[in-house]
Amino acid sequence: MITGWRHPARLVVLAFLAATAAGTALLTLPVAAESGRSTGLVTALFTTVSGITGAGLAVVGTGSHWSLFGEVVLLALFQVGGFGIMTVASVLALLISNRLGLAMQLTVKTETNTLDLGHVRRVVAGVVSISLTIEAVAAAVLALRFWLGYGHGAGRAVYEGVFHSVSAFNSVGLALYPDNLVRFATDPWICLPIVAVAVIGGLGFPVMFELLRRHRRRWSLHTRITVPVYLGLMAFGTLAVLLVEWGRPGTLGPHGVGDKLLVGLFHGTMPSTAGFNTVDVAQLQPATLLVNNVLMFIGGGSAGTTGGIKVTTFALLAFVMLAEVRAEPSVHVMGRRLSADVQRQAVTVALFGVGIVVTATLVLLTTTSFSLDVVLFETTSAFGGVGMSTGITPNLPMTGQLLLVVLMFIGRVGPITLASALALRERRRRYELPEERPLVG
Amino acid sequence: MITGWRHPARLVVLAFLAATAAGTALLTLPVAAESGRSTGLVTALFTTVSGITGAGLAVVGTGSHWSLFGEVVLLALFQVGGFGIMTVASVLALLISNRLGLAMQLTVKTETNTLDLGHVRRVVAGVVSISLTIEAVAAAVLALRFWLGYGHGAGRAVYEGVFHSVSAFNSVGLALYPDNLVRFATDPWICLPIVAVAVIGGLGFPVMFELLRRHRRRWSLHTRITVPVYLGLMAFGTLAVLLVEWGRPGTLGPHGVGDKLLVGLFHGTMPSTAGFNTVDVAQLQPATLLVNNVLMFIGGGSAGTTGGIKVTTFALLAFVMLAEVRAEPSVHVMGRRLSADVQRQAVTVALFGVGIVVTATLVLLTTTSFSLDVVLFETTSAFGGVGMSTGITPNLPMTGQLLLVVLMFIGRVGPITLASALALRERRRRYELPEERPLVG
Ligand SMILES: [K+]
Ligand SMILES: [K+]
């Protein structure tokens, strides 16, 4: 029964824990802080987990608290976390697809499902080369802008370009400036590369790979679902920001029409991806925060750098609902049938997410005096690995911060681990009981 | 494709609309108001829908605004609404069970599924006799207490006993006192009969019927799921109220231990049932409100007097999740198998509920300046037919009140109509496409 939890899924958890221990140790070193004094353990742990999971919530200012050494450690954590999650999740995805492609294998125990080392090597090479290429292009554009547009020295401009490009591609959303990216709100040369690289990073490696390597006619169902739903969610987010915030003095109000559109696009895409902000999140209307909550909870593509239940999980639930309303005996999507199996897995992952977020919200509501508006936003942001914040995280008690650490961790590895553990295992019971239906609704 | 929406489900909607028109007309009469002046259309409509759906939200004081005539109209609306929903939902349930019992019928068109008039007559007789019996017993206890304990005149005591007993059994939750039932918070002779009759009313007629008429061994799966889950949810609610509110000055704080337990029980059971209150709901902690939101969203038993997605829908989702985590190829519950069909229907009804509540919350957040805490509570309360309120409903703009009217209506008839429309119809497509699985999580 628990065999599925052992073999490949366990790897994700162990690797993350090891990297977390190393990162925390490095960040507590006096040399990691601007002040030259050792940073507290909870702050170091929080920052490490935030960086490695890509959640990007912060309890101290990234540019102000950490020294250059500390920032480079962070940069390494972003990249290791991104590589790690994309690689492991993609390998798990291969195992799952393999298993499903070959029906014979369904009767073989999970433990005997060996990984073909050639496949793994190809995945690692693909992840590394695609990541570094995209990051390099975006870093170059950003560096040029920092150098030519803001008069930073060449070395500093390159450093800032690399930092924010890596932070964006790996869906971290930590920036070196105390106002995150608010100062660049109306600069398309900064905002558009960040949006582009964050959107690509959030797609997930399997989709990136297919978009690059395969002809459109050969795209898998996964890619054909992920791309339109992912873009649709971001279009919805952009529209919501524009509609709700258009005239609000604290957010879009002061900007001209072109800048409103730029900020709207930025804040429509960031809840599904990296979670940078170019307006003060605390000034957003409750309606905008609620739309963001929905987008943050869903997250981006599977085997990508975002948290959340993922775009396909959300889409599968919608397809199940649609098929049911249309009275179809099976769930058909784009000329393919979804097994009852994968439908149940989507339900399970989504309910797991709801349960985690509601429980964490309850705990924070009971242990602090913040309102549901801001607490739900913070917990959803942590679970979805988004990292946008109305500002309560630094003011939470230590237990609250540790709860967010757990939430960021679960949000990043939970849905992947759960989904692949569910998919990669022996089905136990073969006999069927007589059917009976309780009433629904 | 839309055949399922036509025949029996349409009845529920039409009957509700007709009764709403009649109730609204009566309540706008000058004789219906204490002041002797005609009541505004929106207020009359809101109160009618609130009474007939059993939602129990109020825009004016029930005892202060309405005359005795108006109150009697309300009482009639409670009872007609309760009879109506229990009868129609139970008949639909019979149709569904019948259909599933006889596999041969699955190939017959919905329209030819004739109702056996004998069955319908038995259901109506059962609903009326059980309702009136339980209401009479509770009314007698309450009347005695009002008469002996509070010195009301005998006639007035009987009237108040009947009003609150009917309000409780039909899950309405409107009371004749400006503080709802806060003045009786520590009086077990009032609180316990109200809790008992509300809990029984919320079970739903099919469960009541089985509990009364059948030996335990012959209980249907529906009853065996509903009873423990319903009681479990209320135990959870009671525990949450006690834990969170124990020492809070605005709620349980001032009471002794025995009274704390009484109020805790009352406020643990009311979110799943009638929605009376014995503490000021606006004084409840955000954590308590969140737990209440969950309970209100779920509601009570199918074919009962509460709104919400219903206990079995919630339980089915949990069973699906459990089966998936346990690696079982089918979902088995208490020695019975759940068809993929009924699993999909539970998912559909639950997602439908989430979609409705989130959309209504978004609209209210955009059109008012209230915070998510109170708006989400109000929309969930309306959808769940609970009617507890932090007090914002009377202060909503007219459009907001009309939105709540729609929400109360959808919350009461939506899940039933949707679920039975889904269950009672021809499955369209018979051919199967090749299977393919997208990634989940
Ligand atoms: K992030
Ligand atoms: K109610």
PDB file of C-alpha atoms in Angstrom, chain A residues 1 93 96 100 206 220-222 225 244 286-287 290-291 302 309-310 312-313 316-317 320-321 324-332 335-339 341-349 351-352 361-362 365-366 371-373 376 415-416 419 422-423 425-429 431-441, chain B residues 93 96 100 206 220-222 225 244 286-287 290-291 302 309-310 312-313 316-317 320-321 324-332 335-339 341-349 351-352 358 361-362 365-366 371-373 376 415-416 419 422-423 425-429 431-441:
ATOM      1  CA  MET A   1       0.000   0.000   0.000  1.00  0.00           C
ATOM      2  CA  ALA A  93       6.649  12.250 -15.424  1.00  0.00           C
ATOM      3  CA  ILE A  96       4.411   7.769 -15.254  1.00  0.00           C
ATOM      4  CA  LEU A 100       0.919   4.159 -18.889  1.00  0.00           C
ATOM      5  CA  PRO A 206       7.861  18.860 -20.435  1.00  0.00           C
ATOM      6  CA  SER A 220       0.989  15.561 -26.104  1.00  0.00           C
ATOM      7  CA  LEU A 221      -2.386  16.081 -24.461  1.00  0.00           C
ATOM      8  CA  HIS A 222      -0.512  17.533 -21.498  1.00  0.00           C
ATOM      9  CA  ILE A 225      -4.060  21.430 -22.166  1.00  0.00           C
ATOM     10  CA  VAL A 244     -10.780  46.427 -10.533  1.00  0.00           C
ATOM     11  CA  PRO A 286      -9.885  42.702  -1.833  1.00  0.00           C
ATOM     12  CA  ALA A 287     -11.432  41.576  -5.154  1.00  0.00           C
ATOM     13  CA  LEU A 290      -9.243  37.070  -4.231  1.00  0.00           C
ATOM     14  CA  VAL A 291      -8.605  36.622  -7.975  1.00  0.00           C
ATOM     15  CA  SER A 302       3.482  20.489 -14.052  1.00  0.00           C
ATOM     16  CA  ILE A 309      -1.957  22.325  -7.706  1.00  0.00           C
ATOM     17  CA  LYS A 310      -0.930  23.078 -11.314  1.00  0.00           C
ATOM     18  CA  THR A 312      -3.614  20.568 -15.624  1.00  0.00           C
ATOM     19  CA  THR A 313      -5.089  19.538 -12.266  1.00  0.00           C
ATOM     20  CA  LEU A 316      -8.983  18.203 -15.465  1.00  0.00           C
ATOM     21  CA  LEU A 317     -11.533  19.140 -12.807  1.00  0.00           C
ATOM     22  CA  VAL A 320     -14.804  16.325 -15.528  1.00  0.00           C
ATOM     23  CA  MET A 321     -17.488  18.896 -14.719  1.00  0.00           C
ATOM     24  CA  GLU A 324     -20.788  15.450 -16.555  1.00  0.00           C
ATOM     25  CA  VAL A 325     -22.957  18.426 -17.551  1.00  0.00           C
ATOM     26  CA  ARG A 326     -22.859  17.224 -21.159  1.00  0.00           C
ATOM     27  CA  ALA A 327     -23.963  13.756 -20.099  1.00  0.00           C
ATOM     28  CA  GLU A 328     -20.934  12.043 -21.544  1.00  0.00           C
ATOM     29  CA  PRO A 329     -20.227   8.595 -20.127  1.00  0.00           C
ATOM     30  CA  SER A 330     -16.463   9.157 -20.247  1.00  0.00           C
ATOM     31  CA  VAL A 331     -14.407  12.318 -20.005  1.00  0.00           C
ATOM     32  CA  HIS A 332     -13.086  13.139 -23.466  1.00  0.00           C
ATOM     33  CA  GLY A 335      -9.819  13.521 -28.907  1.00  0.00           C
ATOM     34  CA  ARG A 336      -8.478  11.620 -25.930  1.00  0.00           C
ATOM     35  CA  ARG A 337     -10.136   9.856 -23.030  1.00  0.00           C
ATOM     36  CA  LEU A 338      -9.189  10.541 -19.403  1.00  0.00           C
ATOM     37  CA  SER A 339      -9.056   7.414 -17.241  1.00  0.00           C
ATOM     38  CA  ASP A 341      -7.685   7.015 -12.421  1.00  0.00           C
ATOM     39  CA  VAL A 342      -6.304  10.361 -13.483  1.00  0.00           C
ATOM     40  CA  GLN A 343      -9.621  12.057 -12.691  1.00  0.00           C
ATOM     41  CA  ARG A 344      -9.432  10.757  -9.134  1.00  0.00           C
ATOM     42  CA  GLN A 345      -5.827  11.900  -8.878  1.00  0.00           C
ATOM     43  CA  ALA A 346      -6.780  15.428  -9.895  1.00  0.00           C
ATOM     44  CA  VAL A 347      -9.561  15.477  -7.289  1.00  0.00           C
ATOM     45  CA  THR A 348      -7.159  14.180  -4.664  1.00  0.00           C
ATOM     46  CA  VAL A 349      -4.431  16.730  -5.412  1.00  0.00           C
ATOM     47  CA  LEU A 351      -8.587  18.575  -2.191  1.00  0.00           C
ATOM     48  CA  PHE A 352      -5.170  18.059  -0.632  1.00  0.00           C
ATOM     49  CA  THR A 361      -5.101  29.701   7.438  1.00  0.00           C
ATOM     50  CA  LEU A 362      -6.999  28.477  10.481  1.00  0.00           C
ATOM     51  CA  LEU A 365      -5.970  33.118  12.309  1.00  0.00           C
ATOM     52  CA  THR A 366      -5.988  31.508  15.745  1.00  0.00           C
ATOM     53  CA  SER A 371      -7.825  39.266   9.261  1.00  0.00           C
ATOM     54  CA  LEU A 372      -8.820  36.518   6.813  1.00  0.00           C
ATOM     55  CA  ASP A 373      -8.108  38.823   3.843  1.00  0.00           C
ATOM     56  CA  LEU A 376      -5.499  33.724   3.279  1.00  0.00           C
ATOM     57  CA  PRO A 415       1.353  18.042  -5.292  1.00  0.00           C
ATOM     58  CA  ILE A 416       4.176  16.515  -7.390  1.00  0.00           C
ATOM     59  CA  ALA A 419       0.436  12.904  -7.754  1.00  0.00           C
ATOM     60  CA  LEU A 422      -0.530   8.000  -6.661  1.00  0.00           C
ATOM     61  CA  ALA A 423       0.292   7.289 -10.283  1.00  0.00           C
ATOM     62  CA  ARG A 425       2.147   2.185  -7.684  1.00  0.00           C
ATOM     63  CA  GLU A 426       0.401  -1.063  -7.630  1.00  0.00           C
ATOM     64  CA  ARG A 427      -3.373  -0.956  -7.445  1.00  0.00           C
ATOM     65  CA  ARG A 428      -4.263  -3.113  -4.517  1.00  0.00           C
ATOM     66  CA  ARG A 429      -7.745  -4.477  -4.589  1.00  0.00           C
ATOM     67  CA  TYR A 431     -12.353  -7.607  -6.581  1.00  0.00           C
ATOM     68  CA  GLU A 432     -15.394  -5.428  -7.043  1.00  0.00           C
ATOM     69  CA  LEU A 433     -18.135  -4.854  -4.492  1.00  0.00           C
ATOM     70  CA  PRO A 434     -21.772  -4.359  -5.497  1.00  0.00           C
ATOM     71  CA  GLU A 435     -22.534  -0.822  -6.531  1.00  0.00           C
ATOM     72  CA  GLU A 436     -24.792   1.555  -4.576  1.00  0.00           C
ATOM     73  CA  ARG A 437     -25.262   5.278  -4.926  1.00  0.00           C
ATOM     74  CA  PRO A 438     -25.794   7.815  -2.148  1.00  0.00           C
ATOM     75  CA  LEU A 439     -27.565  11.047  -3.113  1.00  0.00           C
ATOM     76  CA  VAL A 440     -25.456  13.962  -4.245  1.00  0.00           C
ATOM     77  CA  GLY A 441     -26.452  17.634  -3.727  1.00  0.00           C
TER      78      GLY A 441
ATOM     79  CA  ALA B  93     -34.228  10.727  -5.139  1.00  0.00           C
ATOM     80  CA  ILE B  96     -32.704   8.275  -9.232  1.00  0.00           C
ATOM     81  CA  LEU B 100     -30.136   2.835 -10.752  1.00  0.00           C
ATOM     82  CA  PRO B 206     -34.833   9.988   3.165  1.00  0.00           C
ATOM     83  CA  SER B 220     -29.067   2.429   2.734  1.00  0.00           C
ATOM     84  CA  LEU B 221     -25.520   3.563   2.010  1.00  0.00           C
ATOM     85  CA  HIS B 222     -26.873   7.099   1.857  1.00  0.00           C
ATOM     86  CA  ILE B 225     -22.849   7.952   5.188  1.00  0.00           C
ATOM     87  CA  VAL B 244     -11.305  29.394  19.757  1.00  0.00           C
ATOM     88  CA  PRO B 286     -12.006  35.043  12.157  1.00  0.00           C
ATOM     89  CA  ALA B 287     -10.965  31.415  12.780  1.00  0.00           C
ATOM     90  CA  LEU B 290     -13.727  30.265   8.670  1.00  0.00           C
ATOM     91  CA  VAL B 291     -14.768  26.960  10.287  1.00  0.00           C
ATOM     92  CA  SER B 302     -29.695  15.544   0.835  1.00  0.00           C
ATOM     93  CA  ILE B 309     -23.512  21.028  -1.397  1.00  0.00           C
ATOM     94  CA  LYS B 310     -24.712  18.492   1.216  1.00  0.00           C
ATOM     95  CA  THR B 312     -22.836  13.147   1.094  1.00  0.00           C
ATOM     96  CA  THR B 313     -21.267  15.257  -1.662  1.00  0.00           C
ATOM     97  CA  LEU B 316     -17.927  11.254  -1.477  1.00  0.00           C
ATOM     98  CA  LEU B 317     -15.038  13.580  -2.288  1.00  0.00           C
ATOM     99  CA  VAL B 320     -12.505   9.340  -3.552  1.00  0.00           C
ATOM    100  CA  MET B 321      -9.392  10.913  -2.035  1.00  0.00           C
ATOM    101  CA  GLU B 324      -6.848   7.081  -4.291  1.00  0.00           C
ATOM    102  CA  VAL B 325      -4.321   7.411  -1.455  1.00  0.00           C
ATOM    103  CA  ARG B 326      -4.916   3.746  -0.578  1.00  0.00           C
ATOM    104  CA  ALA B 327      -4.284   2.720  -4.176  1.00  0.00           C
ATOM    105  CA  GLU B 328      -7.661   1.099  -4.594  1.00  0.00           C
ATOM    106  CA  PRO B 329      -8.761   0.677  -8.199  1.00  0.00           C
ATOM    107  CA  SER B 330     -12.399   1.463  -7.322  1.00  0.00           C
ATOM    108  CA  VAL B 331     -13.906   3.574  -4.591  1.00  0.00           C
ATOM    109  CA  HIS B 332     -15.364   1.272  -1.974  1.00  0.00           C
ATOM    110  CA  GLY B 335     -18.988  -2.657   1.480  1.00  0.00           C
ATOM    111  CA  ARG B 336     -20.363  -0.873  -1.565  1.00  0.00           C
ATOM    112  CA  ARG B 337     -18.758   0.433  -4.726  1.00  0.00           C
ATOM    113  CA  LEU B 338     -19.259   4.011  -5.951  1.00  0.00           C
ATOM    114  CA  SER B 339     -19.687   4.284  -9.718  1.00  0.00           C
ATOM    115  CA  ASP B 341     -20.676   8.389 -12.441  1.00  0.00           C
ATOM    116  CA  VAL B 342     -21.610   9.382  -8.919  1.00  0.00           C
ATOM    117  CA  GLN B 343     -18.008  10.398  -8.183  1.00  0.00           C
ATOM    118  CA  ARG B 344     -18.081  12.800 -11.129  1.00  0.00           C
ATOM    119  CA  GLN B 345     -21.434  14.156  -9.979  1.00  0.00           C
ATOM    120  CA  ALA B 346     -20.038  14.928  -6.528  1.00  0.00           C
ATOM    121  CA  VAL B 347     -17.066  16.725  -8.097  1.00  0.00           C
ATOM    122  CA  THR B 348     -19.403  18.675 -10.359  1.00  0.00           C
ATOM    123  CA  VAL B 349     -21.745  19.755  -7.570  1.00  0.00           C
ATOM    124  CA  LEU B 351     -17.084  22.755  -8.038  1.00  0.00           C
ATOM    125  CA  PHE B 352     -20.387  24.358  -8.984  1.00  0.00           C
ATOM    126  CA  VAL B 358     -16.377  32.740  -5.304  1.00  0.00           C
ATOM    127  CA  THR B 361     -17.943  37.092  -3.292  1.00  0.00           C
ATOM    128  CA  LEU B 362     -15.983  38.757  -6.091  1.00  0.00           C
ATOM    129  CA  LEU B 365     -16.115  42.800  -3.005  1.00  0.00           C
ATOM    130  CA  THR B 366     -16.048  44.919  -6.177  1.00  0.00           C
ATOM    131  CA  SER B 371     -13.609  43.051   3.616  1.00  0.00           C
ATOM    132  CA  LEU B 372     -13.264  39.428   2.484  1.00  0.00           C
ATOM    133  CA  ASP B 373     -13.884  38.183   6.043  1.00  0.00           C
ATOM    134  CA  LEU B 376     -17.283  35.538   2.249  1.00  0.00           C
ATOM    135  CA  PRO B 415     -27.233  21.412  -5.997  1.00  0.00           C
ATOM    136  CA  ILE B 416     -30.427  19.311  -5.934  1.00  0.00           C
ATOM    137  CA  ALA B 419     -27.344  16.600  -9.160  1.00  0.00           C
ATOM    138  CA  LEU B 422     -27.070  14.906 -13.972  1.00  0.00           C
ATOM    139  CA  ALA B 423     -28.286  11.599 -12.609  1.00  0.00           C
ATOM    140  CA  ARG B 425     -30.703  11.533 -18.123  1.00  0.00           C
ATOM    141  CA  GLU B 426     -29.476   9.667 -21.050  1.00  0.00           C
ATOM    142  CA  ARG B 427     -25.725   9.285 -21.393  1.00  0.00           C
ATOM    143  CA  ARG B 428     -24.957  10.573 -24.850  1.00  0.00           C
ATOM    144  CA  ARG B 429     -21.755   9.255 -26.280  1.00  0.00           C
ATOM    145  CA  TYR B 431     -17.883   5.240 -28.319  1.00  0.00           C
ATOM    146  CA  GLU B 432     -14.575   5.479 -26.489  1.00  0.00           C
ATOM    147  CA  LEU B 433     -11.560   7.484 -27.571  1.00  0.00           C
ATOM    148  CA  PRO B 434      -7.989   6.322 -26.958  1.00  0.00           C
ATOM    149  CA  GLU B 435      -6.768   7.105 -23.477  1.00  0.00           C
ATOM    150  CA  GLU B 436      -4.002   9.604 -22.679  1.00  0.00           C
ATOM    151  CA  ARG B 437      -2.973  11.107 -19.376  1.00  0.00           C
ATOM    152  CA  PRO B 438      -1.816  14.654 -18.725  1.00  0.00           C
ATOM    153  CA  LEU B 439       0.339  15.206 -15.632  1.00  0.00           C
ATOM    154  CA  VAL B 440      -1.386  16.050 -12.367  1.00  0.00           C
ATOM    155  CA  GLY B 441       0.214  18.212  -9.627  1.00  0.00           C
TER     156      GLY B 441
END
